Structure formats: structure tokens, C-alpha cells
XYZ file of C-alpha atoms in Angstrom:
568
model
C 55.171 -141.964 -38.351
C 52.413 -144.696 -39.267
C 49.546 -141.978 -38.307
C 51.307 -139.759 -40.818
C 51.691 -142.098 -43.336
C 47.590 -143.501 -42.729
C 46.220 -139.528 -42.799
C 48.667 -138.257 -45.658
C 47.355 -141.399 -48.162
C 43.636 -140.221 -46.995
C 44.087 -136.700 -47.809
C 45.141 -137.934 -51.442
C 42.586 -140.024 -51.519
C 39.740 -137.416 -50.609
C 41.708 -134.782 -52.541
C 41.103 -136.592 -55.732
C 37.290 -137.903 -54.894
C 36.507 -133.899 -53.961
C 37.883 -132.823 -57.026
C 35.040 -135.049 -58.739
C 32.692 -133.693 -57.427
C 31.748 -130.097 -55.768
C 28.328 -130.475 -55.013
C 26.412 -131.184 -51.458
C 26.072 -134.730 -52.768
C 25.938 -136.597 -56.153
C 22.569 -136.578 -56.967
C 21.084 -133.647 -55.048
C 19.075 -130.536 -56.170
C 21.754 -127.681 -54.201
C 20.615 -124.380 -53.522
C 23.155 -121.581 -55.771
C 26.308 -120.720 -54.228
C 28.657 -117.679 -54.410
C 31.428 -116.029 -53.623
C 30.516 -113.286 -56.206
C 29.441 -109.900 -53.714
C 28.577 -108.216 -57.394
C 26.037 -110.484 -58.346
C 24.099 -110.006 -54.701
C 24.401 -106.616 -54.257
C 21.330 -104.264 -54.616
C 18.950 -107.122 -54.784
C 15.937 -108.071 -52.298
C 14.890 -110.761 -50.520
C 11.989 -111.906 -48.361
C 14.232 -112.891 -45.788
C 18.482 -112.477 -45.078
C 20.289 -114.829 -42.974
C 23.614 -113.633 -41.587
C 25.418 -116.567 -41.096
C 25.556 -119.995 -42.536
C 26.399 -121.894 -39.086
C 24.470 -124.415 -37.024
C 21.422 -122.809 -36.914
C 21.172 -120.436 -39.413
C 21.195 -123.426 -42.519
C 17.613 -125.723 -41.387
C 16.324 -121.893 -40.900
C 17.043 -121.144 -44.369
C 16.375 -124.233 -45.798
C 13.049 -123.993 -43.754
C 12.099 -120.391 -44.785
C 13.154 -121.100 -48.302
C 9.689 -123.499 -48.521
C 7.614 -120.546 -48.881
C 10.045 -117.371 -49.394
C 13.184 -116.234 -51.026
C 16.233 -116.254 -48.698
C 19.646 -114.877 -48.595
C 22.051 -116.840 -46.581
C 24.778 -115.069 -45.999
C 28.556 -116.630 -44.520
C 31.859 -114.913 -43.906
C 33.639 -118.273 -44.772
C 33.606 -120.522 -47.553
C 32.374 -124.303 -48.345
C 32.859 -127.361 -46.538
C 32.742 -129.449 -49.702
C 35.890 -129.264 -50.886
C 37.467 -129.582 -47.504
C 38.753 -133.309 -46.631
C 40.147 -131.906 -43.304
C 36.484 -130.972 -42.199
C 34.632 -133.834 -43.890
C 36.637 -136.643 -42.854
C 36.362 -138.424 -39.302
C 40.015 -139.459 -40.017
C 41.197 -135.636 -39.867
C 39.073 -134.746 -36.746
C 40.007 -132.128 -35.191
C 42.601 -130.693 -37.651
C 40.714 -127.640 -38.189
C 41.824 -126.676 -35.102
C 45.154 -125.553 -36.098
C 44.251 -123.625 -38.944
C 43.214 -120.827 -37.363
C 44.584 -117.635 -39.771
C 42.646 -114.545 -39.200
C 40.569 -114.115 -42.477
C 40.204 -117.339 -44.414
C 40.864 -120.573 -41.987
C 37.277 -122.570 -41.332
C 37.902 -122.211 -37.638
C 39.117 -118.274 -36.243
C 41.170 -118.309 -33.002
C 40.624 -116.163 -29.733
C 41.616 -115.383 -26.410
C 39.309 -114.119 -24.346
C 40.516 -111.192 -21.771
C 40.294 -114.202 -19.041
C 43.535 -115.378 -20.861
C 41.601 -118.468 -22.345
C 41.936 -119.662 -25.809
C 39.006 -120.488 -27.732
C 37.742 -120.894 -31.735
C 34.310 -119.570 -33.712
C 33.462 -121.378 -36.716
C 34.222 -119.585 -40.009
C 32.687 -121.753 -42.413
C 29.588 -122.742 -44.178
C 28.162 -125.053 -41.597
C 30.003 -123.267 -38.525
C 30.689 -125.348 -35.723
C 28.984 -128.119 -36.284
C 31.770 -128.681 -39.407
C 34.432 -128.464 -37.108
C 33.423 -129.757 -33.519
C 33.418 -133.343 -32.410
C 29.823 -134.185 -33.638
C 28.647 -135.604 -30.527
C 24.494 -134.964 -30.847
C 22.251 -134.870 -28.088
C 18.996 -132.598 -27.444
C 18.170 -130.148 -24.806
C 16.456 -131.464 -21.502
C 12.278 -131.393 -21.037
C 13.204 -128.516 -17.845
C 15.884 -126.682 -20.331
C 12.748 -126.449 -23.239
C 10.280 -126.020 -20.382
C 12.331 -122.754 -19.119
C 12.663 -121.794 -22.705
C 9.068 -121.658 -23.274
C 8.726 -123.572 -26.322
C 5.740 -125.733 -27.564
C 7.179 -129.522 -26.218
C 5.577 -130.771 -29.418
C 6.741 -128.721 -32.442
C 10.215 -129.210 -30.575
C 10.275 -133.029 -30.651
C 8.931 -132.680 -34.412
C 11.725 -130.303 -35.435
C 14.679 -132.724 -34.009
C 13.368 -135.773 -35.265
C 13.341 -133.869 -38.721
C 17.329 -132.894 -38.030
C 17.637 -136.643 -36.949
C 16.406 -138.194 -39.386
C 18.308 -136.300 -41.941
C 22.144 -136.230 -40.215
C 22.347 -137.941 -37.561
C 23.735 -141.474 -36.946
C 24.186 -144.062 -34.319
C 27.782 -144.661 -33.894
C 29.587 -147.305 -33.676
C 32.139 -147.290 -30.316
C 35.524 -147.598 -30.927
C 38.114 -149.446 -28.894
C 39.074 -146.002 -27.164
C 35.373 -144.804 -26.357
C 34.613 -148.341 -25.332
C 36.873 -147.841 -22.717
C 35.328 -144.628 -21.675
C 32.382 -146.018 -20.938
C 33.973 -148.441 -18.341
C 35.708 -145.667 -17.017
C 32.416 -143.794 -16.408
C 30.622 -146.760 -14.982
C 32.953 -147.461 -12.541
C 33.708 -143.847 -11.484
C 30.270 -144.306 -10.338
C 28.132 -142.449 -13.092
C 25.440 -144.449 -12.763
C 23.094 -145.709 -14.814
C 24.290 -147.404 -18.118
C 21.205 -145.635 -20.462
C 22.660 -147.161 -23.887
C 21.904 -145.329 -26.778
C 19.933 -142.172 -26.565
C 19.234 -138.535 -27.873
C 17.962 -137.525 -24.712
C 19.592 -135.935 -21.811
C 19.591 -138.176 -18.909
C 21.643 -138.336 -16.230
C 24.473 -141.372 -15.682
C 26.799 -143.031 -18.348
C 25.374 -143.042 -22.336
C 25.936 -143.516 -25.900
C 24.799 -140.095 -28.079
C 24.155 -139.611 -31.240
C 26.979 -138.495 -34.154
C 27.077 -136.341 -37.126
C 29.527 -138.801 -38.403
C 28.192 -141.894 -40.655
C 29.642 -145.140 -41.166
C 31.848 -144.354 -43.479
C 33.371 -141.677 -41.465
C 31.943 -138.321 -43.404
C 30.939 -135.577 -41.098
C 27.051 -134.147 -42.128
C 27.049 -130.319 -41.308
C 23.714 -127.784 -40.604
C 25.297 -127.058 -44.134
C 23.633 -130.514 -45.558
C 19.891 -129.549 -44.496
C 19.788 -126.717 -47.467
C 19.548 -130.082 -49.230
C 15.946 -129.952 -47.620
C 14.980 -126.642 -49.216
C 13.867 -125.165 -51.780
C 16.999 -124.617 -54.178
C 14.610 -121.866 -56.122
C 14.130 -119.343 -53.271
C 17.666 -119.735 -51.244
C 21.047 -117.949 -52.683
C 24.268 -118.758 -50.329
C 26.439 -116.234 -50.480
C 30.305 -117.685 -49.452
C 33.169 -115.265 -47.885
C 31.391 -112.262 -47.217
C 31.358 -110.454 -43.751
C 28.069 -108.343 -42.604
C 29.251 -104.966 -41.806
C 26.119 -103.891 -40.424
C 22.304 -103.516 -40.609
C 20.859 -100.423 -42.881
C 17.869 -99.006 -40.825
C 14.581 -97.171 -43.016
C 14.843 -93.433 -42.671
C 11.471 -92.698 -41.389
C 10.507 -94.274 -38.092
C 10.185 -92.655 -34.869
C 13.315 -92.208 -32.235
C 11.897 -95.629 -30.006
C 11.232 -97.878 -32.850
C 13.208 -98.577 -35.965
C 12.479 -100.477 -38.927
C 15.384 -102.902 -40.863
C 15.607 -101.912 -44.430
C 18.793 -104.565 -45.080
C 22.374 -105.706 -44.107
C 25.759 -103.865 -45.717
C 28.659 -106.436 -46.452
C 31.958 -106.903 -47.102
C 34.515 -109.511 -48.612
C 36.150 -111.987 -46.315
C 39.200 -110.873 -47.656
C 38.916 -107.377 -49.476
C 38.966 -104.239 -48.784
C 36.800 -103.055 -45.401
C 35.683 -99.523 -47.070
C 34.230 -101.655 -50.274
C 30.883 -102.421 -49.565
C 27.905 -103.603 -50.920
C 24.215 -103.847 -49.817
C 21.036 -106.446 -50.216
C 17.459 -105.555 -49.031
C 14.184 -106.580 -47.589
C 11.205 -106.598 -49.716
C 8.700 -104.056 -48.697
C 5.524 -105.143 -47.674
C 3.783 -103.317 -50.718
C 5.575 -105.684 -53.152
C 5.348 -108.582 -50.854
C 3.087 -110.381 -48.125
C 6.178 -112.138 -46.664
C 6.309 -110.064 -43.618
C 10.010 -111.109 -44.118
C 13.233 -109.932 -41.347
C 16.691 -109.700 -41.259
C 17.533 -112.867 -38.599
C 20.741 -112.508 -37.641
C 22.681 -116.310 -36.614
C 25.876 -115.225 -36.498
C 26.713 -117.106 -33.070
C 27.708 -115.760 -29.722
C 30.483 -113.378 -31.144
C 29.471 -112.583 -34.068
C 25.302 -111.326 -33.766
C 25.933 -108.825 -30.747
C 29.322 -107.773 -32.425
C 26.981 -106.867 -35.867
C 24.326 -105.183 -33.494
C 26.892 -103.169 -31.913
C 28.656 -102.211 -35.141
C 24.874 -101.336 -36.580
C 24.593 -98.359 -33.808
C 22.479 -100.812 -31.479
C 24.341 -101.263 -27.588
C 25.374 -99.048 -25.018
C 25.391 -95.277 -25.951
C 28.767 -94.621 -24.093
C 30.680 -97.841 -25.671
C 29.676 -96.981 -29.223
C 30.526 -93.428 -29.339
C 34.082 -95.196 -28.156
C 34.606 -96.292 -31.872
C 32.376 -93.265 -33.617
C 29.374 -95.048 -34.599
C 26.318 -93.363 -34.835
C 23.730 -94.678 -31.964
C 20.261 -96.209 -33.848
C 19.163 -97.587 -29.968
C 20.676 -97.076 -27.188
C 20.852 -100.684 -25.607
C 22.727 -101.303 -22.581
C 22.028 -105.496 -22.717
C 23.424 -106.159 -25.998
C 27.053 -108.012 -25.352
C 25.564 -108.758 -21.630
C 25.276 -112.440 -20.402
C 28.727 -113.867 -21.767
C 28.934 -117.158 -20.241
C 31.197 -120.347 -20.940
C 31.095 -123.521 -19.370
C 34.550 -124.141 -17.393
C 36.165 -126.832 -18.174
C 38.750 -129.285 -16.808
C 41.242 -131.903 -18.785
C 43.139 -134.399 -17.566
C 45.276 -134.519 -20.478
C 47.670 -137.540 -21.345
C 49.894 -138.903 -24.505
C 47.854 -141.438 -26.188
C 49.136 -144.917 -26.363
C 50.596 -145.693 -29.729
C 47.954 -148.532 -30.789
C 44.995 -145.097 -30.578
C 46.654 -142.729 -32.358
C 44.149 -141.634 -35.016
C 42.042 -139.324 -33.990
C 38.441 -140.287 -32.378
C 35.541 -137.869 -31.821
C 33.289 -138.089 -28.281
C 30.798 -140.562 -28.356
C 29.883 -141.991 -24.550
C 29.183 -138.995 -22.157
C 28.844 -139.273 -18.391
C 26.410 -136.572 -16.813
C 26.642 -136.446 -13.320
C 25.642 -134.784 -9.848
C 21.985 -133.544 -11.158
C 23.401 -132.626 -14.293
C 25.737 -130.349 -13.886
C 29.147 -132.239 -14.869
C 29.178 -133.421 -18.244
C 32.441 -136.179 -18.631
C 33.606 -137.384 -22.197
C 37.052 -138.639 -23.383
C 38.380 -138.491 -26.865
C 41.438 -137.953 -29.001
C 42.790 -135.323 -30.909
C 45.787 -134.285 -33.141
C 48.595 -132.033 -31.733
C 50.553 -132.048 -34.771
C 50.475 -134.742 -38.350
C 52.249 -137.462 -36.615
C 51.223 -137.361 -32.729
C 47.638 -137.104 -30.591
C 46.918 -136.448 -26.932
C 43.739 -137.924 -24.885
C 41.758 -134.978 -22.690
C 39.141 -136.449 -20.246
C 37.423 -133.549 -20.348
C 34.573 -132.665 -17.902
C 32.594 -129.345 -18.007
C 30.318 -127.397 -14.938
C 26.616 -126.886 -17.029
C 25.695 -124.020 -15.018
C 28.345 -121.524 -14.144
C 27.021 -118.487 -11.838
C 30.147 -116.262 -13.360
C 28.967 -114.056 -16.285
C 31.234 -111.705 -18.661
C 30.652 -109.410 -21.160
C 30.948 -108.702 -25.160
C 32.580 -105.102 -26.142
C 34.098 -103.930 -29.992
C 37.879 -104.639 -30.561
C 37.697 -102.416 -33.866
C 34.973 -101.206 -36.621
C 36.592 -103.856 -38.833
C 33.976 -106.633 -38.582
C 36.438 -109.591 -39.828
C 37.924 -108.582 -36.420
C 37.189 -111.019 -33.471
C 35.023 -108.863 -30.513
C 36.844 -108.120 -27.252
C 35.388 -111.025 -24.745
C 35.347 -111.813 -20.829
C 33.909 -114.977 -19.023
C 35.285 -114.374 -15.744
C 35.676 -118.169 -15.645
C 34.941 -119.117 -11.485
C 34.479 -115.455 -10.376
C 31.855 -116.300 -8.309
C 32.732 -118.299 -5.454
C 30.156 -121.178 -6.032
C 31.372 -121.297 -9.090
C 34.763 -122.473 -7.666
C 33.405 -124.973 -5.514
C 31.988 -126.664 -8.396
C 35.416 -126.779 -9.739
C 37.308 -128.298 -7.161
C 34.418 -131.193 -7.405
C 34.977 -131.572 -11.205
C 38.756 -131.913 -10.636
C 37.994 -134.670 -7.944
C 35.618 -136.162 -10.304
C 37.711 -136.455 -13.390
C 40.337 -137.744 -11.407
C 38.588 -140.881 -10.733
C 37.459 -141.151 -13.982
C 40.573 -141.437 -15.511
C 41.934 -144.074 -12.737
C 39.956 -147.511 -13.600
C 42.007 -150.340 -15.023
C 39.513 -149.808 -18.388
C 41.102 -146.069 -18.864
C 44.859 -146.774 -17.521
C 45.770 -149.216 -20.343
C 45.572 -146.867 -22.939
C 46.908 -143.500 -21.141
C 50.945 -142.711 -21.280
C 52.087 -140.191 -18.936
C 50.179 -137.904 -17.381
C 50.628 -133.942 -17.391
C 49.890 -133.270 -14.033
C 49.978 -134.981 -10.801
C 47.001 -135.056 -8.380
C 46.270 -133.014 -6.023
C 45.037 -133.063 -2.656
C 44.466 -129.922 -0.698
C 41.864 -128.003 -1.046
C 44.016 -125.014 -1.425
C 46.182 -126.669 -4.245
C 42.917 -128.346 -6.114
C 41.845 -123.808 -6.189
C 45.087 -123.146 -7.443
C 44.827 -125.921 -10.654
C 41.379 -124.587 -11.301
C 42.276 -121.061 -11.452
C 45.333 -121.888 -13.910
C 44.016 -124.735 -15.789
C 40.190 -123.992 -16.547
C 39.155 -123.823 -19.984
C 36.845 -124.117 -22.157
C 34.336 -126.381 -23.845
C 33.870 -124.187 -26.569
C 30.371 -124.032 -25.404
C 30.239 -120.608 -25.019
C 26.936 -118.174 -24.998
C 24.631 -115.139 -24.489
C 25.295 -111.644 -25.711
C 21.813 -111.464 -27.189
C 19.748 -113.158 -24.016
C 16.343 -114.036 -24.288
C 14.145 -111.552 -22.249
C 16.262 -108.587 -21.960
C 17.410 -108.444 -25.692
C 14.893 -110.488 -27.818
C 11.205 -111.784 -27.091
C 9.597 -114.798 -27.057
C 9.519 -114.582 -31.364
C 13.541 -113.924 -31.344
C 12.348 -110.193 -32.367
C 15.346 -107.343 -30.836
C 12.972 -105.484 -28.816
C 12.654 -101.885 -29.896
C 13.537 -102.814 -33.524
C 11.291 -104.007 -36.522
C 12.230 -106.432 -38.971
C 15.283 -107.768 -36.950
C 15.290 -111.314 -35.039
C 18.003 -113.062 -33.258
C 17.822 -116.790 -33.650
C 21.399 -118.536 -32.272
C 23.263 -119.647 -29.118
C 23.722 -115.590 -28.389
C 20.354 -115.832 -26.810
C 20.495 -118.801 -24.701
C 20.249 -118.202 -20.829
C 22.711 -121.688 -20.616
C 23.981 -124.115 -22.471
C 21.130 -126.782 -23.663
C 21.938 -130.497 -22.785
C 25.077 -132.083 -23.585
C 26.168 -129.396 -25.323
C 23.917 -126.612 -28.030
C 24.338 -128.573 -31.347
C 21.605 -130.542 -31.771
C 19.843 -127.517 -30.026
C 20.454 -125.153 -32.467
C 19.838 -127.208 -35.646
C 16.606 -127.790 -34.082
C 16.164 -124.140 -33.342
C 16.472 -123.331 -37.096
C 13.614 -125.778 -37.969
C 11.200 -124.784 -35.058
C 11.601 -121.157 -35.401
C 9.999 -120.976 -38.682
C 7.186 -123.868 -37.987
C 6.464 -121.381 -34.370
C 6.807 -117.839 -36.134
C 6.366 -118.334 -39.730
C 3.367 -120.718 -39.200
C 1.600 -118.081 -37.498
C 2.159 -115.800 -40.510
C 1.071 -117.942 -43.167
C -1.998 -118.418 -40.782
C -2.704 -114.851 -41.169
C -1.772 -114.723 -44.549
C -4.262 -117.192 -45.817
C -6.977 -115.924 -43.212
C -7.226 -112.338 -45.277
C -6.945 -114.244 -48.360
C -10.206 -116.421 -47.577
C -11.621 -112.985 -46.332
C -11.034 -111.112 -49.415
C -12.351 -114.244 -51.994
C -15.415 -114.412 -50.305
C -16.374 -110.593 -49.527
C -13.892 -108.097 -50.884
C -13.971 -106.564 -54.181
C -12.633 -103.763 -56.305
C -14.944 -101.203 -56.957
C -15.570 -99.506 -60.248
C -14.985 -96.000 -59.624
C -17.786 -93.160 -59.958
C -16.608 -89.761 -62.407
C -16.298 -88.039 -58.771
C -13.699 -90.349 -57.611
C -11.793 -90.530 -60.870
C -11.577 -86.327 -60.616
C -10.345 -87.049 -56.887
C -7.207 -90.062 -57.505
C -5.230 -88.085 -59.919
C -3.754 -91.751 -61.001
C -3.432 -93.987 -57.670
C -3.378 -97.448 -58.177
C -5.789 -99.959 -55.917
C -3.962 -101.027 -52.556
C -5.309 -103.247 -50.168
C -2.349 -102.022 -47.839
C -1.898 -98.966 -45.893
C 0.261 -96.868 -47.897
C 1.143 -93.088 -47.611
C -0.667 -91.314 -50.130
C -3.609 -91.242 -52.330
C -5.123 -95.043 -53.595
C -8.228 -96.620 -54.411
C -9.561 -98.671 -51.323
C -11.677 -102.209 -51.334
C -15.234 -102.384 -50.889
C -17.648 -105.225 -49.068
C -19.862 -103.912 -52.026
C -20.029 -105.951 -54.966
């Protein structure tokens, strides 16, 4: 009962300091929130956002520099949420899992595994265990991205919410455990991803508070970015005009978290004769939820969508292609009664080339009680699934399959993780503080097959669905579509590192300083052009017979208009 009494006199505690205060924190310019669909629908934007999660609030905050945003997210605001907030109440999210309004949603994937999305302004990285650590030089090598603007853009994520923790008596013990398991070296503290036994970085600071994506709109500017809260993208609205092989995004259509499915409402793009913004729809909406909104947009296979009687835009076999999770195995045991509060990863061992990532922490199984997983996950699984429509309702969670160790190498690697975690959890540094354990070890092969095929699950590092290559290029851009990007963990090939946090709050920084940089070089090219030789000319009686009333453009525009001139 102690742990109860400890977390219920925090939760009073925070209750009453949250009710002080709603804002970001005291003292900060916030960009305008809303749950309000009314006072967003019919207006237009430079640039939409759908969804508020890991990556898609440094992209706003980013774009929001030189451009108006909408940022739009199905749940609602961390900041009023001690269970999210608080290090104390890690991993208590977990259990609130109701379908519409809960910040984290439950599923089981068709593989029989239970997982969770993030439903909350933040996403994941308000409700996972905070443990930061980038992408290795061969993963942002493969990816193609400039080794330089990617260094800049986490060290600007670093240096606003990320911390250096400080080990606890549990994760102390963890790292003892790793060393003498034989994961070899000791690297200390570091945000890279190096092989052997480390300390990584937290979104945790010292006095416990968690620092979501959601904190970087602190960054931006509050003038140009509107958060919309609770409010579920139905699906993209597509121009009229365009030709059968390309179409061009006009704007999303959305719903209320928790209305009515056939009330909608609608927000646009600004056109490019009212602005030079070049601006897209970007969906961020995570592995689930951007290939479920292209699918429910008329965008996927021809076949599957006619299924549920949408009307095909593209016919796009790839979209919901790629699904892949990391397996994962736990050696799970009752925590001693001196660790019961819960404690967040912070030493991880990477092993065998990098493909087994080892961490132990703590988490709650109910108010008074906590369980210790030594957790271990295989970085890159051959076995791939797939993403398909449950319903047209998209508060719904997507129909998903991993086939978790379908492939045969796949369950090699898993007999070797089980082996592995094993001795991880027997030194003398790890036994003191583990009660009795759930399973016994095994020994033949044929028994060490049988625990992985009923006891892998996941890391909740799941991916794809959007792949780079096949469904976006190298600019995030959906390939046969105009105005519409993909910019999230749906289009990674694997899982970056550690695992995709820090990854994807980088992602939302560089994407902007890659793409948008290019624009605004192009933007201020034709602007030097025009001071120095462009001019409007001063039109002869001929010409004013011919424009019948056309105003000067210095776009391409269907119709009749008064062109420039190099003549002064």
C-alpha cells in the first residue's frame, strides 16, 4: 500500500499545481489551442499538419517561422494531465486505453499481439519511457540525408528537451547486469548509437516532468500555428481539375474525437495565386494512422477500397505495405518491494552488431503493485505485414499484421535473444532486486521456438505503411499526388537506433531546413530577379480594348491577365 499512498498524495499534489496553470509553461509565448471544429472550419492555411505526435510538433513549430500552420490532433492536451507529465506515474497511461478519448488507444494486431498508438498532443513521446537516443551514421547514410543538417536538427531537439539522467538504484543495477552478460564496452553517457552497455539521454528532467514533441511549439511562431485538439482527419479533399495520373490536394475533411462521424467540417490550402508558400498537406499521423487516412482518401489498392465503397483518387497497391515491428522478448518478474515506483529505461545494452537492443525498467500493473520486464528487442526483423481498413469510421483503429518471426531467420534471431536475456537477468547485480520469475528457462532448441512463438511481443516500435521509395520520394512527397507529403515513422524502412524518438523529433526539424530551405531559396531568387529587371507595364489603348478587366499576374493563371515586362 505505501506505493499507493506515495502516487495518490502526488496526483493531489499535481492536480492542484495543473489547475494553476494551463499553459505549456509559466512564462511562455504558446501557440492558440482548440477544441472548437467551428472556429477552424472553412479557413486556409499555408500548410496542415495531421497529427500533433512526435514528429509532427518541431515540423510545425519549424514551418510556423515563415508560414501559417494548422496542426491538427485527434486527442487532447498533455498539460493538464499529471499521469503523462509526471515520472512518478510512468507508465499509467497504459491502462487507459478507452476507444475515443484515453491519451494512449489499444490494439491487437491480427498476429494476436497487443499494442498502443498515442492519442494525444505530443503522441508517443508523452506516453513512452523517454529513453532518447539518435539514429546510427549507416541508418542516416541509407536514408539519404545531408549528415550535417541532421546533427544540426538534433542538437536543436537536444538542447531544448532533453536531459542527462540521473541512474537510479534499479537502472544502476542494469548496467551491471549488462556488463557482465558480456555487452561490452561501458560507453557512459551518450546520444549516439554505439554498440555495448550505455547511459542515453531522457525526456525526463530533474524534477521528474516529462518534455513532449508537444513542448517544441514553444519554439515557434505562436502567430502563424493554430492547434486544433480532439479532432480526427476523415480524409484529404482532392482539386477537381487535374488529370487521371496526377492529383492535386485542395485540404483535409475532419471530424470530432467524439461526435458524430457524418458531421464534418473542412480547412484548406492556400492557392498559389494568393500565396508564394508552395504550402502541402503533410500528413504525421504515425504508422496507423497516415496510410489508414490515405486509404480512407481513395488512395491504396483499387480492389481493397471498393471493399468499403470509397471512391478510388489513385490506385496504389504500396500504401499499408511494409508493416514491420521489432519482436520482442521479456523476462518478466515481481519487483522487490524496496523498487516499487515506477522507473523509466535509462542504460541500454546493444549487442551482436546491433541487432539486440537490452533495457530493464519498471512499470505499474495496477495503483498499488509493479512488475520488472528485461526486455530485449531484434532491430532488423526480415518478417513484414500489412495495413488494411477495419471500417470508414476513422476514430476506428486499422486492421494490422506483423507476422512476428514468419521468416525463418527471423526465428533464429529469437531463440538468440531468449538466450541472451537470460543471462542478463542472472548476475548477482540483477538477482537482488527480482522476486519470482514467470517462466522457467529453457533449454532445447525446440522448447526455446515454442516460447518465442507464444511469448513475442512488441516494443511498440512499430513501422512502415508509407515506405520511403515505393510510396514517398526523397522530399516525403506521395508519388503521383501534389501537395501531399508523408513525414513520420510510416515511412521508415526500420526502426532508427535505439528506438525512432529522438529520430522523429529530429525529422520534424530537418524536413523543413532540407525542403522548405530550398523553397525559400527559390522564393527569394525570383524576388531579386523581379527588383532588379521586372516591371509592370503601362498598357497601350490596344491592350486596354483586349483585357476586358484582368488584373496583373506574375503567375500562370487560366484566363486573360496583364503579363510583366523586362521593359522599363
Amino acid at each position: 500500500m505505501e506505493l499507493l499512498h506515495v502516487l495518490l498524495a502526488a496526483s493531489y499534489i499535481l492536480l492542484v499545481s495543473f489547475s494553476q496553470s494551463s499553459s505549456m509553461c509559466q512564462g511562455k509565448t504558446v501557440p492558440y489551442m482548440t477544441p472548437d471544429v467551428t472556429q477552424i472550419s472553412g479557413r486556409s492555411f499555408d500548410y496542415i499538419i495531421v497529427g500533433g505526435g512526435t514528429a509532427g510538433c518541431p515540423l510545425a513549430a519549424t514551418l510556423s517561422e515563415r508560414y501559417s500552420v494548422l496542426l491538427v490532433e485527434r486527442g487532447s492536451s498533455p498539460y493538464e494531465n499529471p499521469f503523462v507529465l509526471d515520472k512518478r506515474f510512468y507508465g499509467f497511461p497504459l491502462f487507459q486505453t478507452n476507444e475515443f478519448s484515453s491519451v494512449s488507444q489499444s490494439f491487437i494486431s491480427k498476429d494476436g499481439v497487443s499494442n498502443l498508438r498515442g492519442r494525444v498532443l505530443g503522441g508517443s513521446s508523452a506516453i513512452n519511457g523517454g529513453f532518447y537516443s539518435r539514429a546510427s551514421d549507416a541508418f542516416v547514410r541509407r536514408a539519404g540525408w545531408d549528415e550535417e543538417l541532421v546533427k544540426e536538427s538534433y542538437e536543436w531537439v537536444e538542447s531544448k528537451i532533453v536531459f542527462k539522467p540521473e541512474l537510479t538504484k534499479w537502472q544502476s543495477a542494469v548496467k551491471f547486469g549488462l556488463l557482465e552478460a558480456g555487452i561490452l564496452p561501458y560507453n557512459g553517457f551518450s546520444l549516439e548509437h554505439v554498440e555495448g552497455t550505455k547511459m542515453g539521454g531522457t525526456v525526463f528532467d530533474h524534477d521528474g516532468r516529462r518534455h513532449t514533441s508537444a513542448d517544441l511549439l514553444e519554439t515557434g511562431n505562436p502567430d502563424n500555428i493554430v492547434v486544433l485538439l480532439n479532432a480526427t482527419v476523415k480524409n484529404i479533399i482532392f482539386h477537381k481539375k487535374g488529370t487521371e495520373n496526377e492529383k492535386t490536394v485542395h485540404g483535409i475533411r475532419f471530424v470530432k474525437s467524439d461526435g458524430n462521424v457524418s458531421q464534418t467540417y473542412e480547412a484548406y490550402l492556400k492557392q498559389l495565386e494568393n500565396s508564394g508558400s508552395w504550402g502541402d498537406v503533410i500528413l504525421s499521423a504515425g504508422a496507423l494512422g497516415s496510410p489508414q487516412i490515405l486509404l480512407l482518401s481513395g488512395i491504396g489498392p483499387k480492389r481493397h477500397l471498393k471493399n468499403f465503397g470509397i471512391p478510388l483518387v489513385l490506385d496504389f497497391p504500396e500504401i499499408g505495405q511494409e508493416m514491420i515491428d521489432n519482436p520482442s522478448i521479456s523476462v518478466l518478474v515481481e519487483s522487490d518491494p524496496e523498487v516499487q515506483l515506477p522507473d523509466p529505461p535509462q542504460i541500454v545494452g546493444i549487442a551482436d552488431d546491433f541487432k539486440f537492443i537490452v533495457q530493464g525498467l519498471i512499470l505499474p500493473i495496477s495503483i498499488n503493485a509493479t512488475i520488472i520486464p528485461i526486455a530485449i528487442k531484434f532491430a532488423f526483423p526480415a518478417s513484414k505485414g500489412k495495413l488494411e481498413l477495419n471500417s470508414t469510421d476513422p476514430r476506428q483503429n486499422p486492421s494490422v499484421e506483423f507476422n512476428y518471426l514468419a521468416k525463418e531467420k527471423d526465428m533464429k534471431e529469437c531463440i538468440k535473444m531468449v538466450q541472451l536475456v537470460e543471462r542478463v537477468a542472472r548476475p548477482k547485480s540483477i538477482a537482488g532486486f527480482l522476486g519470482k520469475e514467470h517462466y522457467s528457462n529453457s533449454k532445447s532448441p525446440r522448447e526455446l521456438r515454442e516460447f518465442c512463438k507464444k511469448n513475442v511481443r512488441t516494443f511498440y516500435h512499430y513501422h512502415g505503411g508509407c515506405a520511403a521509395g515505393s510510396v514517398v520520394d526523397n522530399d516525403y512527397r506521395v508519388h503521383g499526388v501534389k501537395r501531399l507529403r508523408v513525414v513520420d515513422g510510416s515511412t521508415f524502412l526500420e526502426s532508427p537506433g535505439t528506438n525512432p524518438m529522438a529520430t522523429l523529433l529530429m525529422l520534424g526539424r530537418f524536413f523543413h531546413k532540407k525542403v522548405g530551405g530550398i523553397k525559400e531559396m527559390v522564393t527569394e531568387g525570383n524576388q531579386l530577379v523581379q527588383s532588379k529587371m521586372f516591371f509592370i507595364p503601362q498598357l497601350i489603348r490596344w491592350q486596354l480594348d483586349v483585357k476586358h478587366g484582368k488584373r496583373f499576374s506574375q503567375k500562370h493563371l487560366e484566363g486573360t491577365k496583364i503579363n510583366g515586362t523586362m521593359f522599363d
